[in-house]
Amino acid sequence: RQRWPKVSQLSPDDREELRRGCFGELIRISAAYPEDRLAPWRGPPGGADPLNAAVDWSAAERAYHAEKIAIVDDFFAPDALEELWRFACESPSFRTVRNGFLGAFPADGNVHPLILAAAASLERRLPSVLSGHPLGLWWLFKYTEAGRSGIGIHADAAAVNMNIWLTPDDARRSGGGLDIYTQLPPVEARVVDINKEFATAEDEAKFRDELLKAGDVRRVE
């Protein structure tokens, strides 16, 4: 099992590169993100709708109410998907370092107007699901060959949670997807108790077994 080095174990050059990345020097030396790629998504009013109009959103709404899970293929319109993928590849906002992957949160600079436009469109298309539940937080995660295979078991503190895959289908080798456990955490659970990195793979496997004994799991790919 691969273990990530401590900062004290890095070479002086690597420590300096990490410092520059964590304290925003990459953003300051990077060219500004092209305004002509941001402008079409600003709004409302007048901003482009990034969601795919061909999707039967009413069916997605019914599925969510029936099963508490709805799967939507081709979620974004093609031009929106292309732009968000380019942003994920080019933006210097992946400044949150996790165990084997990078995160881009709003505080890191992940504030593309397309994301807010998508949230506004979803509220219009899924009114009975999202009524009273405005967008609270969003993020992008990025993995490398050297990292782990994905996010570990966790629960997000949200009334409605959405997971969207941007990676092109032809980039998939194997695996992927999402395991959804039907066992809910207790209402009194703290965020640090349900969304954390396990100390070892064995600890995570033990917790997975406990979840499976308490309920079912659904695989979404």
JSON list of C-alpha atoms in Angstrom, two decimals:
[
{"chain": "A", "resi": 1, "resn": "ARG", "atom": "CA", "xyz": [0.00, 0.00, 0.00]},
{"chain": "A", "resi": 2, "resn": "GLN", "atom": "CA", "xyz": [1.41, 3.34, -1.03]},
{"chain": "A", "resi": 3, "resn": "ARG", "atom": "CA", "xyz": [1.97, 5.91, 1.71]},
{"chain": "A", "resi": 4, "resn": "TRP", "atom": "CA", "xyz": [2.29, 9.59, 0.91]},
{"chain": "A", "resi": 5, "resn": "PRO", "atom": "CA", "xyz": [5.43, 11.23, 2.34]},
{"chain": "A", "resi": 6, "resn": "LYS", "atom": "CA", "xyz": [5.33, 13.78, 5.13]},
{"chain": "A", "resi": 7, "resn": "VAL", "atom": "CA", "xyz": [6.41, 17.31, 4.30]},
{"chain": "A", "resi": 8, "resn": "SER", "atom": "CA", "xyz": [9.55, 16.79, 6.38]},
{"chain": "A", "resi": 9, "resn": "GLN", "atom": "CA", "xyz": [10.50, 13.88, 4.10]},
{"chain": "A", "resi": 10, "resn": "LEU", "atom": "CA", "xyz": [10.37, 15.93, 0.91]},
{"chain": "A", "resi": 11, "resn": "SER", "atom": "CA", "xyz": [13.42, 17.40, -0.73]},
{"chain": "A", "resi": 12, "resn": "PRO", "atom": "CA", "xyz": [13.95, 21.18, -0.34]},
{"chain": "A", "resi": 13, "resn": "ASP", "atom": "CA", "xyz": [12.93, 21.74, -3.96]},
{"chain": "A", "resi": 14, "resn": "ASP", "atom": "CA", "xyz": [9.73, 19.71, -3.54]},
{"chain": "A", "resi": 15, "resn": "ARG", "atom": "CA", "xyz": [8.86, 21.54, -0.31]},
{"chain": "A", "resi": 16, "resn": "GLU", "atom": "CA", "xyz": [9.26, 24.86, -2.10]},
{"chain": "A", "resi": 17, "resn": "GLU", "atom": "CA", "xyz": [7.00, 23.74, -4.96]},
{"chain": "A", "resi": 18, "resn": "LEU", "atom": "CA", "xyz": [4.38, 22.59, -2.45]},
{"chain": "A", "resi": 19, "resn": "ARG", "atom": "CA", "xyz": [4.58, 25.91, -0.58]},
{"chain": "A", "resi": 20, "resn": "ARG", "atom": "CA", "xyz": [4.13, 27.87, -3.79]},
{"chain": "A", "resi": 21, "resn": "GLY", "atom": "CA", "xyz": [1.11, 25.77, -4.76]},
{"chain": "A", "resi": 22, "resn": "CYS", "atom": "CA", "xyz": [-0.55, 25.98, -1.34]},
{"chain": "A", "resi": 23, "resn": "PHE", "atom": "CA", "xyz": [-0.12, 29.73, -1.00]},
{"chain": "A", "resi": 24, "resn": "GLY", "atom": "CA", "xyz": [-1.46, 30.72, -4.37]},
{"chain": "A", "resi": 25, "resn": "GLU", "atom": "CA", "xyz": [1.67, 31.64, -6.30]},
{"chain": "A", "resi": 26, "resn": "LEU", "atom": "CA", "xyz": [0.51, 29.40, -9.13]},
{"chain": "A", "resi": 27, "resn": "ILE", "atom": "CA", "xyz": [-2.62, 31.54, -9.48]},
{"chain": "A", "resi": 28, "resn": "ARG", "atom": "CA", "xyz": [-0.63, 34.76, -9.47]},
{"chain": "A", "resi": 29, "resn": "ILE", "atom": "CA", "xyz": [1.73, 33.63, -12.21]},
{"chain": "A", "resi": 30, "resn": "SER", "atom": "CA", "xyz": [-0.98, 31.99, -14.32]},
{"chain": "A", "resi": 31, "resn": "ALA", "atom": "CA", "xyz": [-2.76, 33.75, -17.14]},
{"chain": "A", "resi": 32, "resn": "ALA", "atom": "CA", "xyz": [-6.31, 34.86, -16.39]},
{"chain": "A", "resi": 33, "resn": "TYR", "atom": "CA", "xyz": [-8.99, 32.38, -17.42]},
{"chain": "A", "resi": 34, "resn": "PRO", "atom": "CA", "xyz": [-10.39, 33.53, -20.80]},
{"chain": "A", "resi": 35, "resn": "GLU", "atom": "CA", "xyz": [-13.34, 35.84, -20.28]},
{"chain": "A", "resi": 36, "resn": "ASP", "atom": "CA", "xyz": [-14.93, 34.73, -23.56]},
{"chain": "A", "resi": 37, "resn": "ARG", "atom": "CA", "xyz": [-15.32, 31.23, -22.07]},
{"chain": "A", "resi": 38, "resn": "LEU", "atom": "CA", "xyz": [-16.91, 32.54, -18.87]},
{"chain": "A", "resi": 39, "resn": "ALA", "atom": "CA", "xyz": [-19.26, 35.13, -20.34]},
{"chain": "A", "resi": 40, "resn": "PRO", "atom": "CA", "xyz": [-21.82, 32.78, -22.00]},
{"chain": "A", "resi": 41, "resn": "TRP", "atom": "CA", "xyz": [-22.67, 31.24, -18.64]},
{"chain": "A", "resi": 42, "resn": "ARG", "atom": "CA", "xyz": [-23.18, 34.40, -16.64]},
{"chain": "A", "resi": 43, "resn": "GLY", "atom": "CA", "xyz": [-26.73, 35.06, -15.55]},
{"chain": "A", "resi": 44, "resn": "PRO", "atom": "CA", "xyz": [-29.60, 34.94, -15.11]},
{"chain": "A", "resi": 45, "resn": "PRO", "atom": "CA", "xyz": [-30.95, 36.61, -17.08]},
{"chain": "A", "resi": 46, "resn": "GLY", "atom": "CA", "xyz": [-29.46, 35.76, -20.44]},
{"chain": "A", "resi": 47, "resn": "GLY", "atom": "CA", "xyz": [-26.98, 33.09, -19.41]},
{"chain": "A", "resi": 48, "resn": "ALA", "atom": "CA", "xyz": [-26.88, 29.87, -21.38]},
{"chain": "A", "resi": 49, "resn": "ASP", "atom": "CA", "xyz": [-28.52, 26.81, -19.82]},
{"chain": "A", "resi": 50, "resn": "PRO", "atom": "CA", "xyz": [-25.75, 24.22, -19.25]},
{"chain": "A", "resi": 51, "resn": "LEU", "atom": "CA", "xyz": [-28.10, 21.27, -18.72]},
{"chain": "A", "resi": 52, "resn": "ASN", "atom": "CA", "xyz": [-29.07, 18.89, -21.51]},
{"chain": "A", "resi": 53, "resn": "ALA", "atom": "CA", "xyz": [-32.56, 19.79, -22.74]},
{"chain": "A", "resi": 54, "resn": "ALA", "atom": "CA", "xyz": [-32.98, 16.28, -24.20]},
{"chain": "A", "resi": 55, "resn": "VAL", "atom": "CA", "xyz": [-33.02, 14.70, -20.73]},
{"chain": "A", "resi": 56, "resn": "ASP", "atom": "CA", "xyz": [-36.42, 13.78, -19.30]},
{"chain": "A", "resi": 57, "resn": "TRP", "atom": "CA", "xyz": [-36.02, 15.79, -16.12]},
{"chain": "A", "resi": 58, "resn": "SER", "atom": "CA", "xyz": [-39.56, 15.01, -14.96]},
{"chain": "A", "resi": 59, "resn": "ALA", "atom": "CA", "xyz": [-38.68, 11.31, -15.02]},
{"chain": "A", "resi": 60, "resn": "ALA", "atom": "CA", "xyz": [-35.53, 12.04, -13.01]},
{"chain": "A", "resi": 61, "resn": "GLU", "atom": "CA", "xyz": [-37.65, 13.90, -10.46]},
{"chain": "A", "resi": 62, "resn": "ARG", "atom": "CA", "xyz": [-40.08, 10.98, -10.18]},
{"chain": "A", "resi": 63, "resn": "ALA", "atom": "CA", "xyz": [-37.23, 8.48, -9.81]},
{"chain": "A", "resi": 64, "resn": "TYR", "atom": "CA", "xyz": [-35.71, 10.50, -6.99]},
{"chain": "A", "resi": 65, "resn": "HIS", "atom": "CA", "xyz": [-38.97, 10.62, -5.06]},
{"chain": "A", "resi": 66, "resn": "ALA", "atom": "CA", "xyz": [-39.53, 6.89, -5.59]},
{"chain": "A", "resi": 67, "resn": "GLU", "atom": "CA", "xyz": [-36.05, 5.61, -4.74]},
{"chain": "A", "resi": 68, "resn": "LYS", "atom": "CA", "xyz": [-34.13, 8.62, -3.35]},
{"chain": "A", "resi": 69, "resn": "ILE", "atom": "CA", "xyz": [-31.65, 7.96, -6.16]},
{"chain": "A", "resi": 70, "resn": "ALA", "atom": "CA", "xyz": [-31.87, 9.25, -9.73]},
{"chain": "A", "resi": 71, "resn": "ILE", "atom": "CA", "xyz": [-29.35, 8.47, -12.49]},
{"chain": "A", "resi": 72, "resn": "VAL", "atom": "CA", "xyz": [-29.08, 10.96, -15.34]},
{"chain": "A", "resi": 73, "resn": "ASP", "atom": "CA", "xyz": [-26.94, 10.21, -18.39]},
{"chain": "A", "resi": 74, "resn": "ASP", "atom": "CA", "xyz": [-25.74, 13.08, -20.58]},
{"chain": "A", "resi": 75, "resn": "PHE", "atom": "CA", "xyz": [-26.43, 15.49, -17.72]},
{"chain": "A", "resi": 76, "resn": "PHE", "atom": "CA", "xyz": [-24.74, 18.52, -19.33]},
{"chain": "A", "resi": 77, "resn": "ALA", "atom": "CA", "xyz": [-25.31, 19.98, -22.78]},
{"chain": "A", "resi": 78, "resn": "PRO", "atom": "CA", "xyz": [-22.31, 19.10, -24.99]},
{"chain": "A", "resi": 79, "resn": "ASP", "atom": "CA", "xyz": [-20.87, 22.63, -25.04]},
{"chain": "A", "resi": 80, "resn": "ALA", "atom": "CA", "xyz": [-21.22, 22.94, -21.26]},
{"chain": "A", "resi": 81, "resn": "LEU", "atom": "CA", "xyz": [-19.52, 19.59, -20.69]},
{"chain": "A", "resi": 82, "resn": "GLU", "atom": "CA", "xyz": [-16.65, 20.57, -22.96]},
{"chain": "A", "resi": 83, "resn": "GLU", "atom": "CA", "xyz": [-16.16, 23.89, -21.18]},
{"chain": "A", "resi": 84, "resn": "LEU", "atom": "CA", "xyz": [-16.29, 22.41, -17.67]},
{"chain": "A", "resi": 85, "resn": "TRP", "atom": "CA", "xyz": [-13.85, 19.67, -18.69]},
{"chain": "A", "resi": 86, "resn": "ARG", "atom": "CA", "xyz": [-11.44, 22.27, -20.09]},
{"chain": "A", "resi": 87, "resn": "PHE", "atom": "CA", "xyz": [-11.78, 24.29, -16.91]},
{"chain": "A", "resi": 88, "resn": "ALA", "atom": "CA", "xyz": [-11.02, 21.23, -14.79]},
{"chain": "A", "resi": 89, "resn": "CYS", "atom": "CA", "xyz": [-7.94, 20.49, -16.89]},
{"chain": "A", "resi": 90, "resn": "GLU", "atom": "CA", "xyz": [-6.59, 24.05, -17.09]},
{"chain": "A", "resi": 91, "resn": "SER", "atom": "CA", "xyz": [-7.67, 25.92, -13.96]},
{"chain": "A", "resi": 92, "resn": "PRO", "atom": "CA", "xyz": [-5.04, 26.43, -11.21]},
{"chain": "A", "resi": 93, "resn": "SER", "atom": "CA", "xyz": [-7.76, 26.07, -8.55]},
{"chain": "A", "resi": 94, "resn": "PHE", "atom": "CA", "xyz": [-6.88, 22.51, -7.47]},
{"chain": "A", "resi": 95, "resn": "ARG", "atom": "CA", "xyz": [-5.18, 23.71, -4.31]},
{"chain": "A", "resi": 96, "resn": "THR", "atom": "CA", "xyz": [-6.70, 21.39, -1.67]},
{"chain": "A", "resi": 97, "resn": "VAL", "atom": "CA", "xyz": [-4.41, 18.40, -1.12]},
{"chain": "A", "resi": 98, "resn": "ARG", "atom": "CA", "xyz": [-6.02, 15.17, 0.07]},
{"chain": "A", "resi": 99, "resn": "ASN", "atom": "CA", "xyz": [-4.79, 11.60, 0.46]},
{"chain": "A", "resi": 100, "resn": "GLY", "atom": "CA", "xyz": [-3.96, 10.75, -3.14]},
{"chain": "A", "resi": 101, "resn": "PHE", "atom": "CA", "xyz": [-6.04, 13.37, -4.95]},
{"chain": "A", "resi": 102, "resn": "LEU", "atom": "CA", "xyz": [-6.55, 17.10, -5.37]},
{"chain": "A", "resi": 103, "resn": "GLY", "atom": "CA", "xyz": [-9.64, 19.18, -4.69]},
{"chain": "A", "resi": 104, "resn": "ALA", "atom": "CA", "xyz": [-10.89, 22.48, -6.09]},
{"chain": "A", "resi": 105, "resn": "PHE", "atom": "CA", "xyz": [-13.32, 24.28, -3.78]},
{"chain": "A", "resi": 106, "resn": "PRO", "atom": "CA", "xyz": [-14.83, 27.76, -4.15]},
{"chain": "A", "resi": 107, "resn": "ALA", "atom": "CA", "xyz": [-12.23, 29.15, -1.75]},
{"chain": "A", "resi": 108, "resn": "ASP", "atom": "CA", "xyz": [-9.56, 27.71, -4.06]},
{"chain": "A", "resi": 109, "resn": "GLY", "atom": "CA", "xyz": [-10.89, 29.68, -7.03]},
{"chain": "A", "resi": 110, "resn": "ASN", "atom": "CA", "xyz": [-13.35, 27.11, -8.40]},
{"chain": "A", "resi": 111, "resn": "VAL", "atom": "CA", "xyz": [-16.04, 29.69, -9.19]},
{"chain": "A", "resi": 112, "resn": "HIS", "atom": "CA", "xyz": [-16.90, 29.12, -12.83]},
{"chain": "A", "resi": 113, "resn": "PRO", "atom": "CA", "xyz": [-20.32, 30.73, -13.54]},
{"chain": "A", "resi": 114, "resn": "LEU", "atom": "CA", "xyz": [-21.38, 27.58, -15.38]},
{"chain": "A", "resi": 115, "resn": "ILE", "atom": "CA", "xyz": [-21.69, 25.81, -12.01]},
{"chain": "A", "resi": 116, "resn": "LEU", "atom": "CA", "xyz": [-24.06, 28.43, -10.62]},
{"chain": "A", "resi": 117, "resn": "ALA", "atom": "CA", "xyz": [-26.02, 28.42, -13.89]},
{"chain": "A", "resi": 118, "resn": "ALA", "atom": "CA", "xyz": [-26.39, 24.64, -13.60]},
{"chain": "A", "resi": 119, "resn": "ALA", "atom": "CA", "xyz": [-27.68, 24.97, -10.03]},
{"chain": "A", "resi": 120, "resn": "ALA", "atom": "CA", "xyz": [-30.24, 27.58, -11.10]},
{"chain": "A", "resi": 121, "resn": "SER", "atom": "CA", "xyz": [-31.38, 25.38, -13.98]},
{"chain": "A", "resi": 122, "resn": "LEU", "atom": "CA", "xyz": [-31.72, 22.36, -11.70]},
{"chain": "A", "resi": 123, "resn": "GLU", "atom": "CA", "xyz": [-33.97, 24.32, -9.35]},
{"chain": "A", "resi": 124, "resn": "ARG", "atom": "CA", "xyz": [-36.25, 25.05, -12.30]},
{"chain": "A", "resi": 125, "resn": "ARG", "atom": "CA", "xyz": [-36.19, 21.51, -13.68]},
{"chain": "A", "resi": 126, "resn": "LEU", "atom": "CA", "xyz": [-36.45, 19.63, -10.35]},
{"chain": "A", "resi": 127, "resn": "PRO", "atom": "CA", "xyz": [-38.61, 21.97, -8.25]},
{"chain": "A", "resi": 128, "resn": "SER", "atom": "CA", "xyz": [-40.06, 19.37, -5.90]},
{"chain": "A", "resi": 129, "resn": "VAL", "atom": "CA", "xyz": [-36.60, 17.94, -5.17]},
{"chain": "A", "resi": 130, "resn": "LEU", "atom": "CA", "xyz": [-34.68, 21.17, -4.65]},
{"chain": "A", "resi": 131, "resn": "SER", "atom": "CA", "xyz": [-37.33, 23.49, -3.24]},
{"chain": "A", "resi": 132, "resn": "GLY", "atom": "CA", "xyz": [-35.85, 24.98, -0.07]},
{"chain": "A", "resi": 133, "resn": "HIS", "atom": "CA", "xyz": [-32.46, 23.42, -0.79]},
{"chain": "A", "resi": 134, "resn": "PRO", "atom": "CA", "xyz": [-30.27, 25.97, -2.61]},
{"chain": "A", "resi": 135, "resn": "LEU", "atom": "CA", "xyz": [-26.74, 25.08, -3.64]},
{"chain": "A", "resi": 136, "resn": "GLY", "atom": "CA", "xyz": [-24.57, 25.16, -0.52]},
{"chain": "A", "resi": 137, "resn": "LEU", "atom": "CA", "xyz": [-21.15, 23.95, -1.67]},
{"chain": "A", "resi": 138, "resn": "TRP", "atom": "CA", "xyz": [-19.47, 22.41, -4.69]},
{"chain": "A", "resi": 139, "resn": "TRP", "atom": "CA", "xyz": [-16.09, 21.00, -5.60]},
{"chain": "A", "resi": 140, "resn": "LEU", "atom": "CA", "xyz": [-14.08, 19.15, -8.22]},
{"chain": "A", "resi": 141, "resn": "PHE", "atom": "CA", "xyz": [-11.75, 16.24, -7.48]},
{"chain": "A", "resi": 142, "resn": "LYS", "atom": "CA", "xyz": [-8.83, 15.17, -9.64]},
{"chain": "A", "resi": 143, "resn": "TYR", "atom": "CA", "xyz": [-6.82, 11.95, -9.42]},
{"chain": "A", "resi": 144, "resn": "THR", "atom": "CA", "xyz": [-3.46, 10.83, -10.75]},
{"chain": "A", "resi": 145, "resn": "GLU", "atom": "CA", "xyz": [-2.01, 7.43, -11.55]},
{"chain": "A", "resi": 146, "resn": "ALA", "atom": "CA", "xyz": [-0.01, 7.60, -8.32]},
{"chain": "A", "resi": 147, "resn": "GLY", "atom": "CA", "xyz": [-3.07, 8.18, -6.14]},
{"chain": "A", "resi": 148, "resn": "ARG", "atom": "CA", "xyz": [-5.67, 5.89, -4.69]},
{"chain": "A", "resi": 149, "resn": "SER", "atom": "CA", "xyz": [-8.48, 4.58, -6.85]},
{"chain": "A", "resi": 150, "resn": "GLY", "atom": "CA", "xyz": [-11.16, 6.93, -5.53]},
{"chain": "A", "resi": 151, "resn": "ILE", "atom": "CA", "xyz": [-12.85, 8.57, -2.57]},
{"chain": "A", "resi": 152, "resn": "GLY", "atom": "CA", "xyz": [-13.25, 6.42, 0.51]},
{"chain": "A", "resi": 153, "resn": "ILE", "atom": "CA", "xyz": [-16.52, 5.68, 2.30]},
{"chain": "A", "resi": 154, "resn": "HIS", "atom": "CA", "xyz": [-18.13, 8.85, 3.62]},
{"chain": "A", "resi": 155, "resn": "ALA", "atom": "CA", "xyz": [-21.41, 10.71, 3.97]},
{"chain": "A", "resi": 156, "resn": "ASP", "atom": "CA", "xyz": [-21.88, 14.34, 2.96]},
{"chain": "A", "resi": 157, "resn": "ALA", "atom": "CA", "xyz": [-24.00, 16.60, 5.16]},
{"chain": "A", "resi": 158, "resn": "ALA", "atom": "CA", "xyz": [-26.61, 17.56, 2.57]},
{"chain": "A", "resi": 159, "resn": "ALA", "atom": "CA", "xyz": [-30.35, 17.32, 2.03]},
{"chain": "A", "resi": 160, "resn": "VAL", "atom": "CA", "xyz": [-29.71, 16.52, -1.65]},
{"chain": "A", "resi": 161, "resn": "ASN", "atom": "CA", "xyz": [-26.32, 15.36, -2.89]},
{"chain": "A", "resi": 162, "resn": "MET", "atom": "CA", "xyz": [-25.22, 15.21, -6.55]},
{"chain": "A", "resi": 163, "resn": "ASN", "atom": "CA", "xyz": [-22.20, 13.44, -8.02]},
{"chain": "A", "resi": 164, "resn": "ILE", "atom": "CA", "xyz": [-21.24, 14.24, -11.61]},
{"chain": "A", "resi": 165, "resn": "TRP", "atom": "CA", "xyz": [-18.54, 12.56, -13.70]},
{"chain": "A", "resi": 166, "resn": "LEU", "atom": "CA", "xyz": [-16.76, 14.73, -16.28]},
{"chain": "A", "resi": 167, "resn": "THR", "atom": "CA", "xyz": [-14.11, 12.26, -17.43]},
{"chain": "A", "resi": 168, "resn": "PRO", "atom": "CA", "xyz": [-14.62, 11.13, -21.05]},
{"chain": "A", "resi": 169, "resn": "ASP", "atom": "CA", "xyz": [-15.86, 7.55, -21.46]},
{"chain": "A", "resi": 170, "resn": "ASP", "atom": "CA", "xyz": [-12.83, 6.59, -23.54]},
{"chain": "A", "resi": 171, "resn": "ALA", "atom": "CA", "xyz": [-10.53, 7.48, -20.61]},
{"chain": "A", "resi": 172, "resn": "ARG", "atom": "CA", "xyz": [-12.04, 4.82, -18.38]},
{"chain": "A", "resi": 173, "resn": "ARG", "atom": "CA", "xyz": [-9.93, 1.71, -17.90]},
{"chain": "A", "resi": 174, "resn": "SER", "atom": "CA", "xyz": [-11.84, -0.21, -15.27]},
{"chain": "A", "resi": 175, "resn": "GLY", "atom": "CA", "xyz": [-13.80, 0.34, -12.08]},
{"chain": "A", "resi": 176, "resn": "GLY", "atom": "CA", "xyz": [-15.25, 3.74, -11.38]},
{"chain": "A", "resi": 177, "resn": "GLY", "atom": "CA", "xyz": [-18.75, 4.58, -10.32]},
{"chain": "A", "resi": 178, "resn": "LEU", "atom": "CA", "xyz": [-20.27, 5.00, -6.90]},
{"chain": "A", "resi": 179, "resn": "ASP", "atom": "CA", "xyz": [-21.38, 2.64, -4.14]},
{"chain": "A", "resi": 180, "resn": "ILE", "atom": "CA", "xyz": [-24.40, 4.03, -2.29]},
{"chain": "A", "resi": 181, "resn": "TYR", "atom": "CA", "xyz": [-25.07, 2.43, 1.10]},
{"chain": "A", "resi": 182, "resn": "THR", "atom": "CA", "xyz": [-28.67, 2.53, 2.31]},
{"chain": "A", "resi": 183, "resn": "GLN", "atom": "CA", "xyz": [-27.68, 2.68, 5.97]},
{"chain": "A", "resi": 184, "resn": "LEU", "atom": "CA", "xyz": [-27.89, 6.32, 7.07]},
{"chain": "A", "resi": 185, "resn": "PRO", "atom": "CA", "xyz": [-25.63, 7.83, 9.72]},
{"chain": "A", "resi": 186, "resn": "PRO", "atom": "CA", "xyz": [-27.33, 8.86, 12.97]},
{"chain": "A", "resi": 187, "resn": "VAL", "atom": "CA", "xyz": [-28.84, 12.33, 13.00]},
{"chain": "A", "resi": 188, "resn": "GLU", "atom": "CA", "xyz": [-26.56, 13.42, 15.83]},
{"chain": "A", "resi": 189, "resn": "ALA", "atom": "CA", "xyz": [-23.38, 12.39, 13.96]},
{"chain": "A", "resi": 190, "resn": "ARG", "atom": "CA", "xyz": [-20.77, 15.09, 13.48]},
{"chain": "A", "resi": 191, "resn": "VAL", "atom": "CA", "xyz": [-19.32, 15.83, 10.03]},
{"chain": "A", "resi": 192, "resn": "VAL", "atom": "CA", "xyz": [-15.89, 14.70, 11.23]},
{"chain": "A", "resi": 193, "resn": "ASP", "atom": "CA", "xyz": [-17.43, 11.34, 12.14]},
{"chain": "A", "resi": 194, "resn": "ILE", "atom": "CA", "xyz": [-19.02, 10.65, 8.74]},
{"chain": "A", "resi": 195, "resn": "ASN", "atom": "CA", "xyz": [-16.62, 12.37, 6.34]},
{"chain": "A", "resi": 196, "resn": "LYS", "atom": "CA", "xyz": [-13.05, 11.47, 7.13]},
{"chain": "A", "resi": 197, "resn": "GLU", "atom": "CA", "xyz": [-10.04, 9.56, 5.85]},
{"chain": "A", "resi": 198, "resn": "PHE", "atom": "CA", "xyz": [-9.57, 6.17, 7.48]},
{"chain": "A", "resi": 199, "resn": "ALA", "atom": "CA", "xyz": [-6.25, 5.49, 9.13]},
{"chain": "A", "resi": 200, "resn": "THR", "atom": "CA", "xyz": [-5.82, 2.19, 7.26]},
{"chain": "A", "resi": 201, "resn": "ALA", "atom": "CA", "xyz": [-7.47, 0.23, 4.47]},
{"chain": "A", "resi": 202, "resn": "GLU", "atom": "CA", "xyz": [-8.35, -2.40, 7.05]},
{"chain": "A", "resi": 203, "resn": "ASP", "atom": "CA", "xyz": [-10.32, 0.15, 9.09]},
{"chain": "A", "resi": 204, "resn": "GLU", "atom": "CA", "xyz": [-12.28, 1.16, 6.01]},
{"chain": "A", "resi": 205, "resn": "ALA", "atom": "CA", "xyz": [-12.96, -2.47, 5.06]},
{"chain": "A", "resi": 206, "resn": "LYS", "atom": "CA", "xyz": [-14.25, -3.16, 8.56]},
{"chain": "A", "resi": 207, "resn": "PHE", "atom": "CA", "xyz": [-16.61, -0.18, 8.37]},
{"chain": "A", "resi": 208, "resn": "ARG", "atom": "CA", "xyz": [-17.80, -1.33, 4.94]},
{"chain": "A", "resi": 209, "resn": "ASP", "atom": "CA", "xyz": [-18.70, -4.73, 6.39]},
{"chain": "A", "resi": 210, "resn": "GLU", "atom": "CA", "xyz": [-20.67, -3.04, 9.16]},
{"chain": "A", "resi": 211, "resn": "LEU", "atom": "CA", "xyz": [-22.64, -1.01, 6.61]},
{"chain": "A", "resi": 212, "resn": "LEU", "atom": "CA", "xyz": [-23.43, -4.08, 4.55]},
{"chain": "A", "resi": 213, "resn": "LYS", "atom": "CA", "xyz": [-24.72, -5.92, 7.63]},
{"chain": "A", "resi": 214, "resn": "ALA", "atom": "CA", "xyz": [-26.98, -2.98, 8.49]},
{"chain": "A", "resi": 215, "resn": "GLY", "atom": "CA", "xyz": [-28.35, -2.37, 5.00]},
{"chain": "A", "resi": 216, "resn": "ASP", "atom": "CA", "xyz": [-27.94, -2.78, 1.26]},
{"chain": "A", "resi": 217, "resn": "VAL", "atom": "CA", "xyz": [-25.64, -1.16, -1.28]},
{"chain": "A", "resi": 218, "resn": "ARG", "atom": "CA", "xyz": [-26.43, 0.10, -4.77]},
{"chain": "A", "resi": 219, "resn": "ARG", "atom": "CA", "xyz": [-23.81, 0.33, -7.47]},
{"chain": "A", "resi": 220, "resn": "VAL", "atom": "CA", "xyz": [-24.03, 3.29, -9.84]},
{"chain": "A", "resi": 221, "resn": "GLU", "atom": "CA", "xyz": [-21.76, 3.42, -12.91]}
]
